[in-house]
Amino acid sequence: MEQTFSQRFDAYQPSKTLWFWTVVCAVVLTMIVGFTAGGWTTAGTAAEMAKTSAIKAKAELAANLCVQKFITASNASDNLAKLKETSSYQRDSFISDGGWVKLAGINKDVPGAADLCADKLSAMDTIPTNSVAQENTKS
Protein backbone atom coordinates (compact mmCIF):
# COMPACT_ATOMS: atom_id res chain seq x y z
CA MET A 1 0.00 0.00 0.00
CA GLU A 2 1.30 3.39 -1.01
CA GLN A 3 1.59 6.24 1.48
CA THR A 4 -0.41 9.39 0.97
CA PHE A 5 1.30 12.72 0.51
CA SER A 6 0.50 13.86 4.06
CA GLN A 7 1.91 10.61 5.47
CA ARG A 8 5.11 11.02 3.47
CA PHE A 9 5.31 14.68 4.58
CA ASP A 10 4.92 13.72 8.24
CA ALA A 11 7.59 11.04 7.92
CA TYR A 12 10.14 13.28 6.15
CA GLN A 13 13.27 14.08 8.19
CA PRO A 14 15.53 16.65 6.43
CA SER A 15 19.23 16.50 7.17
CA LYS A 16 21.14 19.24 9.00
CA THR A 17 22.94 20.09 5.77
CA LEU A 18 19.65 20.67 3.98
CA TRP A 19 18.41 22.87 6.85
CA PHE A 20 21.64 24.88 6.82
CA TRP A 21 21.52 25.60 3.07
CA THR A 22 17.81 26.41 3.23
CA VAL A 23 18.44 29.01 5.92
CA VAL A 24 21.44 30.45 4.02
CA CYS A 25 19.38 30.78 0.82
CA ALA A 26 16.49 32.39 2.73
CA VAL A 27 18.85 34.96 4.27
CA VAL A 28 20.48 35.78 0.93
CA LEU A 29 17.13 36.04 -0.83
CA THR A 30 15.80 38.33 1.92
CA MET A 31 18.82 40.59 1.59
CA ILE A 32 18.55 40.74 -2.19
CA VAL A 33 14.86 41.62 -2.07
CA GLY A 34 15.40 44.07 0.80
CA PHE A 35 18.21 46.05 -0.84
CA THR A 36 16.69 46.08 -4.32
CA ALA A 37 12.93 46.40 -3.88
CA GLY A 38 12.59 46.91 -0.13
CA GLY A 39 14.31 50.28 0.06
CA TRP A 40 17.02 49.25 2.48
CA THR A 41 20.23 51.28 2.38
CA THR A 42 23.63 51.04 3.96
CA ALA A 43 24.84 53.69 6.40
CA GLY A 44 27.18 55.13 3.76
CA THR A 45 24.41 55.44 1.20
CA ALA A 46 22.07 57.03 3.75
CA ALA A 47 24.75 59.57 4.73
CA GLU A 48 25.37 60.45 1.09
CA MET A 49 21.64 60.85 0.46
CA ALA A 50 21.34 63.16 3.49
CA LYS A 51 24.30 65.26 2.33
CA THR A 52 22.85 65.60 -1.17
CA SER A 53 19.43 66.56 0.21
CA ALA A 54 20.99 69.22 2.44
CA ILE A 55 22.91 70.74 -0.48
CA LYS A 56 19.77 70.80 -2.64
CA ALA A 57 17.69 72.34 0.16
CA LYS A 58 20.29 75.06 0.73
CA ALA A 59 20.37 75.86 -2.99
CA GLU A 60 16.56 75.97 -3.13
CA LEU A 61 16.39 78.35 -0.18
CA ALA A 62 19.07 80.62 -1.64
CA ALA A 63 17.30 80.57 -5.02
CA ASN A 64 13.99 81.59 -3.43
CA LEU A 65 15.72 84.47 -1.64
CA CYS A 66 17.42 85.41 -4.90
CA VAL A 67 14.08 85.56 -6.72
CA GLN A 68 12.64 87.73 -3.95
CA LYS A 69 15.61 90.13 -4.13
CA PHE A 70 15.37 90.23 -7.92
CA ILE A 71 11.66 90.99 -8.16
CA THR A 72 11.73 93.64 -5.41
CA ALA A 73 14.54 95.62 -7.04
CA SER A 74 13.55 98.97 -8.53
CA ASN A 75 14.52 97.97 -12.08
CA ALA A 76 13.21 94.40 -11.90
CA SER A 77 11.25 94.53 -15.17
CA ASP A 78 14.30 95.74 -17.09
CA ASN A 79 16.50 93.10 -15.46
CA LEU A 80 13.97 90.38 -16.29
CA ALA A 81 14.00 91.45 -19.94
CA LYS A 82 17.83 91.37 -19.94
CA LEU A 83 17.81 87.95 -18.28
CA LYS A 84 15.46 86.55 -20.91
CA GLU A 85 17.68 87.96 -23.69
CA THR A 86 20.72 86.25 -22.15
CA SER A 87 21.52 82.77 -23.44
CA SER A 88 20.45 79.96 -21.12
CA TYR A 89 23.98 78.88 -20.25
CA GLN A 90 24.98 82.43 -19.21
CA ARG A 91 21.94 83.21 -17.06
CA ASP A 92 23.55 81.94 -13.87
CA SER A 93 26.46 84.34 -14.49
CA PHE A 94 23.99 87.19 -15.03
CA ILE A 95 22.35 86.39 -11.68
CA SER A 96 25.70 86.05 -9.87
CA ASP A 97 27.08 89.25 -11.39
CA GLY A 98 23.92 91.11 -10.39
CA GLY A 99 24.49 90.14 -6.75
CA TRP A 100 21.00 88.72 -6.24
CA VAL A 101 22.31 85.33 -5.17
CA LYS A 102 24.61 86.80 -2.49
CA LEU A 103 23.39 86.15 1.03
CA ALA A 104 24.31 88.26 4.03
CA GLY A 105 27.05 86.66 6.10
CA ILE A 106 28.04 84.15 3.40
CA ASN A 107 31.17 84.94 1.37
CA LYS A 108 30.64 82.46 -1.46
CA ASP A 109 27.59 81.84 -3.64
CA VAL A 110 25.59 78.75 -2.75
CA PRO A 111 26.33 76.08 -5.39
CA GLY A 112 23.40 75.65 -7.79
CA ALA A 113 21.42 78.60 -6.43
CA ALA A 114 22.12 80.90 -9.38
CA ASP A 115 20.91 78.25 -11.85
CA LEU A 116 17.71 77.63 -9.89
CA CYS A 117 17.10 81.36 -9.49
CA ALA A 118 17.62 81.96 -13.21
CA ASP A 119 15.26 79.09 -14.07
CA LYS A 120 12.54 80.42 -11.77
CA LEU A 121 12.90 83.96 -13.09
CA SER A 122 12.96 82.81 -16.71
CA ALA A 123 9.66 81.03 -16.15
CA MET A 124 8.02 84.31 -15.12
CA ASP A 125 6.16 86.27 -17.76
CA THR A 126 6.20 89.55 -15.84
CA ILE A 127 7.26 90.82 -12.45
CA PRO A 128 4.37 90.68 -9.97
CA THR A 129 3.41 94.31 -9.29
CA ASN A 130 2.36 93.73 -5.70
CA SER A 131 5.87 92.56 -4.72
CA VAL A 132 7.47 95.84 -5.89
CA ALA A 133 4.73 97.89 -4.22
CA GLN A 134 5.13 95.98 -0.94
CA GLU A 135 8.89 96.52 -0.91
CA ASN A 136 8.54 100.24 -1.64
CA THR A 137 6.08 100.69 1.24
CA LYS A 138 8.51 99.02 3.65
CA SER A 139 11.29 101.48 2.81
mmCIF file of N, CA and C in Angstrom, residues 63-64 66-68 70-71 76-95 100 113-128:
data_model
loop_
_atom_site.group_PDB
_atom_site.id
_atom_site.type_symbol
_atom_site.label_atom_id
_atom_site.label_comp_id
_atom_site.label_asym_id
_atom_site.label_seq_id
_atom_site.Cartn_x
_atom_site.Cartn_y
_atom_site.Cartn_z
ATOM 1 N N ALA A 63 17.948 80.186 -3.766
ATOM 2 C CA ALA A 63 17.300 80.569 -5.020
ATOM 3 C C ALA A 63 15.998 81.322 -4.752
ATOM 4 N N ASN A 64 15.232 80.882 -3.769
ATOM 5 C CA ASN A 64 13.994 81.586 -3.425
ATOM 6 C C ASN A 64 14.286 83.001 -2.920
ATOM 7 N N CYS A 66 16.924 84.721 -3.712
ATOM 8 C CA CYS A 66 17.416 85.412 -4.902
ATOM 9 C C CYS A 66 16.249 85.953 -5.738
ATOM 10 N N VAL A 67 15.253 85.127 -5.954
ATOM 11 C CA VAL A 67 14.078 85.557 -6.719
ATOM 12 C C VAL A 67 13.406 86.731 -6.018
ATOM 13 N N GLN A 68 13.277 86.648 -4.710
ATOM 14 C CA GLN A 68 12.644 87.732 -3.950
ATOM 15 C C GLN A 68 13.442 89.026 -4.083
ATOM 16 N N PHE A 70 15.433 89.811 -6.515
ATOM 17 C CA PHE A 70 15.373 90.227 -7.916
ATOM 18 C C PHE A 70 14.070 90.969 -8.210
ATOM 19 N N ILE A 71 12.953 90.396 -7.790
ATOM 20 C CA ILE A 71 11.665 90.991 -8.159
ATOM 21 C C ILE A 71 11.319 92.227 -7.337
ATOM 22 N N ALA A 76 13.417 95.841 -11.728
ATOM 23 C CA ALA A 76 13.208 94.401 -11.897
ATOM 24 C C ALA A 76 12.697 94.054 -13.288
ATOM 25 N N SER A 77 11.793 94.836 -13.840
ATOM 26 C CA SER A 77 11.253 94.533 -15.175
ATOM 27 C C SER A 77 12.337 94.606 -16.231
ATOM 28 N N ASP A 78 13.197 95.626 -16.132
ATOM 29 C CA ASP A 78 14.304 95.744 -17.094
ATOM 30 C C ASP A 78 15.280 94.577 -16.946
ATOM 31 N N ASN A 79 15.582 94.225 -15.702
ATOM 32 C CA ASN A 79 16.501 93.104 -15.463
ATOM 33 C C ASN A 79 15.913 91.783 -15.951
ATOM 34 N N LEU A 80 14.604 91.615 -15.800
ATOM 35 C CA LEU A 80 13.973 90.380 -16.288
ATOM 36 C C LEU A 80 14.071 90.304 -17.807
ATOM 37 N N ALA A 81 13.871 91.428 -18.475
ATOM 38 C CA ALA A 81 14.000 91.451 -19.937
ATOM 39 C C ALA A 81 15.436 91.112 -20.348
ATOM 40 N N LYS A 82 16.421 91.674 -19.634
ATOM 41 C CA LYS A 82 17.830 91.374 -19.938
ATOM 42 C C LYS A 82 18.133 89.891 -19.689
ATOM 43 N N LEU A 83 17.586 89.366 -18.606
ATOM 44 C CA LEU A 83 17.805 87.952 -18.278
ATOM 45 C C LEU A 83 17.255 87.050 -19.373
ATOM 46 N N LYS A 84 16.074 87.382 -19.862
ATOM 47 C CA LYS A 84 15.461 86.553 -20.909
ATOM 48 C C LYS A 84 16.214 86.660 -22.227
ATOM 49 N N GLU A 85 16.882 87.798 -22.468
ATOM 50 C CA GLU A 85 17.684 87.964 -23.688
ATOM 51 C C GLU A 85 19.006 87.201 -23.591
ATOM 52 N N THR A 86 19.455 86.950 -22.374
ATOM 53 C CA THR A 86 20.722 86.251 -22.148
ATOM 54 C C THR A 86 20.557 84.772 -22.501
ATOM 55 N N SER A 87 21.596 84.189 -23.091
ATOM 56 C CA SER A 87 21.525 82.768 -23.438
ATOM 57 C C SER A 87 21.399 81.931 -22.166
ATOM 58 N N SER A 88 20.776 80.781 -22.295
ATOM 59 C CA SER A 88 20.447 79.957 -21.123
ATOM 60 C C SER A 88 21.683 79.534 -20.330
ATOM 61 N N TYR A 89 22.795 79.327 -20.980
ATOM 62 C CA TYR A 89 23.977 78.876 -20.253
ATOM 63 C C TYR A 89 24.731 80.031 -19.593
ATOM 64 N N GLN A 90 24.332 81.286 -19.848
ATOM 65 C CA GLN A 90 24.978 82.431 -19.213
ATOM 66 C C GLN A 90 24.077 83.101 -18.171
ATOM 67 N N ARG A 91 22.873 82.579 -17.992
ATOM 68 C CA ARG A 91 21.939 83.211 -17.060
ATOM 69 C C ARG A 91 22.416 83.135 -15.624
ATOM 70 N N ASP A 92 23.053 82.027 -15.248
ATOM 71 C CA ASP A 92 23.548 81.944 -13.875
ATOM 72 C C ASP A 92 24.628 82.993 -13.614
ATOM 73 N N SER A 93 25.448 83.291 -14.619
ATOM 74 C CA SER A 93 26.461 84.342 -14.486
ATOM 75 C C SER A 93 25.800 85.710 -14.354
ATOM 76 N N PHE A 94 24.734 85.931 -15.115
ATOM 77 C CA PHE A 94 23.986 87.187 -15.028
ATOM 78 C C PHE A 94 23.446 87.389 -13.617
ATOM 79 N N ILE A 95 22.899 86.331 -13.039
ATOM 80 C CA ILE A 95 22.349 86.394 -11.678
ATOM 81 C C ILE A 95 23.469 86.619 -10.666
ATOM 82 N N TRP A 100 22.265 89.160 -6.831
ATOM 83 C CA TRP A 100 21.000 88.720 -6.236
ATOM 84 C C TRP A 100 21.142 87.404 -5.471
ATOM 85 N N ALA A 113 22.482 77.632 -6.704
ATOM 86 C CA ALA A 113 21.420 78.600 -6.432
ATOM 87 C C ALA A 113 21.195 79.543 -7.607
ATOM 88 N N ALA A 114 22.263 79.977 -8.256
ATOM 89 C CA ALA A 114 22.120 80.903 -9.384
ATOM 90 C C ALA A 114 21.359 80.246 -10.530
ATOM 91 N N ASP A 115 21.642 78.974 -10.800
ATOM 92 C CA ASP A 115 20.913 78.254 -11.854
ATOM 93 C C ASP A 115 19.430 78.150 -11.526
ATOM 94 N N LEU A 116 19.118 77.756 -10.291
ATOM 95 C CA LEU A 116 17.714 77.633 -9.892
ATOM 96 C C LEU A 116 17.004 78.982 -9.939
ATOM 97 N N CYS A 117 17.678 80.013 -9.471
ATOM 98 C CA CYS A 117 17.096 81.358 -9.488
ATOM 99 C C CYS A 117 16.825 81.794 -10.926
ATOM 100 N N ALA A 118 17.793 81.589 -11.808
ATOM 101 C CA ALA A 118 17.617 81.962 -13.212
ATOM 102 C C ALA A 118 16.472 81.179 -13.848
ATOM 103 N N ASP A 119 16.359 79.905 -13.519
ATOM 104 C CA ASP A 119 15.262 79.093 -14.069
ATOM 105 C C ASP A 119 13.907 79.601 -13.591
ATOM 106 N N LYS A 120 13.810 79.925 -12.306
ATOM 107 C CA LYS A 120 12.537 80.423 -11.766
ATOM 108 C C LYS A 120 12.179 81.769 -12.375
ATOM 109 N N LEU A 121 13.172 82.639 -12.512
ATOM 110 C CA LEU A 121 12.903 83.960 -13.090
ATOM 111 C C LEU A 121 12.572 83.864 -14.576
ATOM 112 N N SER A 122 13.229 82.978 -15.283
ATOM 113 C CA SER A 122 12.964 82.809 -16.714
ATOM 114 C C SER A 122 11.555 82.293 -16.967
ATOM 115 N N ALA A 123 11.010 81.561 -16.006
ATOM 116 C CA ALA A 123 9.663 81.027 -16.154
ATOM 117 C C ALA A 123 8.594 82.099 -15.941
ATOM 118 N N MET A 124 8.983 83.230 -15.358
ATOM 119 C CA MET A 124 8.022 84.313 -15.125
ATOM 120 C C MET A 124 7.749 85.068 -16.421
ATOM 121 N N ASP A 125 6.501 85.444 -16.612
ATOM 122 C CA ASP A 125 6.158 86.275 -17.764
ATOM 123 C C ASP A 125 6.417 87.742 -17.454
ATOM 124 N N THR A 126 5.986 88.171 -16.283
ATOM 125 C CA THR A 126 6.204 89.549 -15.842
ATOM 126 C C THR A 126 6.527 89.531 -14.354
ATOM 127 N N ILE A 127 6.992 90.664 -13.874
ATOM 128 C CA ILE A 127 7.264 90.823 -12.448
ATOM 129 C C ILE A 127 5.937 91.117 -11.758
ATOM 130 N N PRO A 128 5.613 90.382 -10.702
ATOM 131 C CA PRO A 128 4.370 90.678 -9.974
ATOM 132 C C PRO A 128 4.416 92.097 -9.404
#
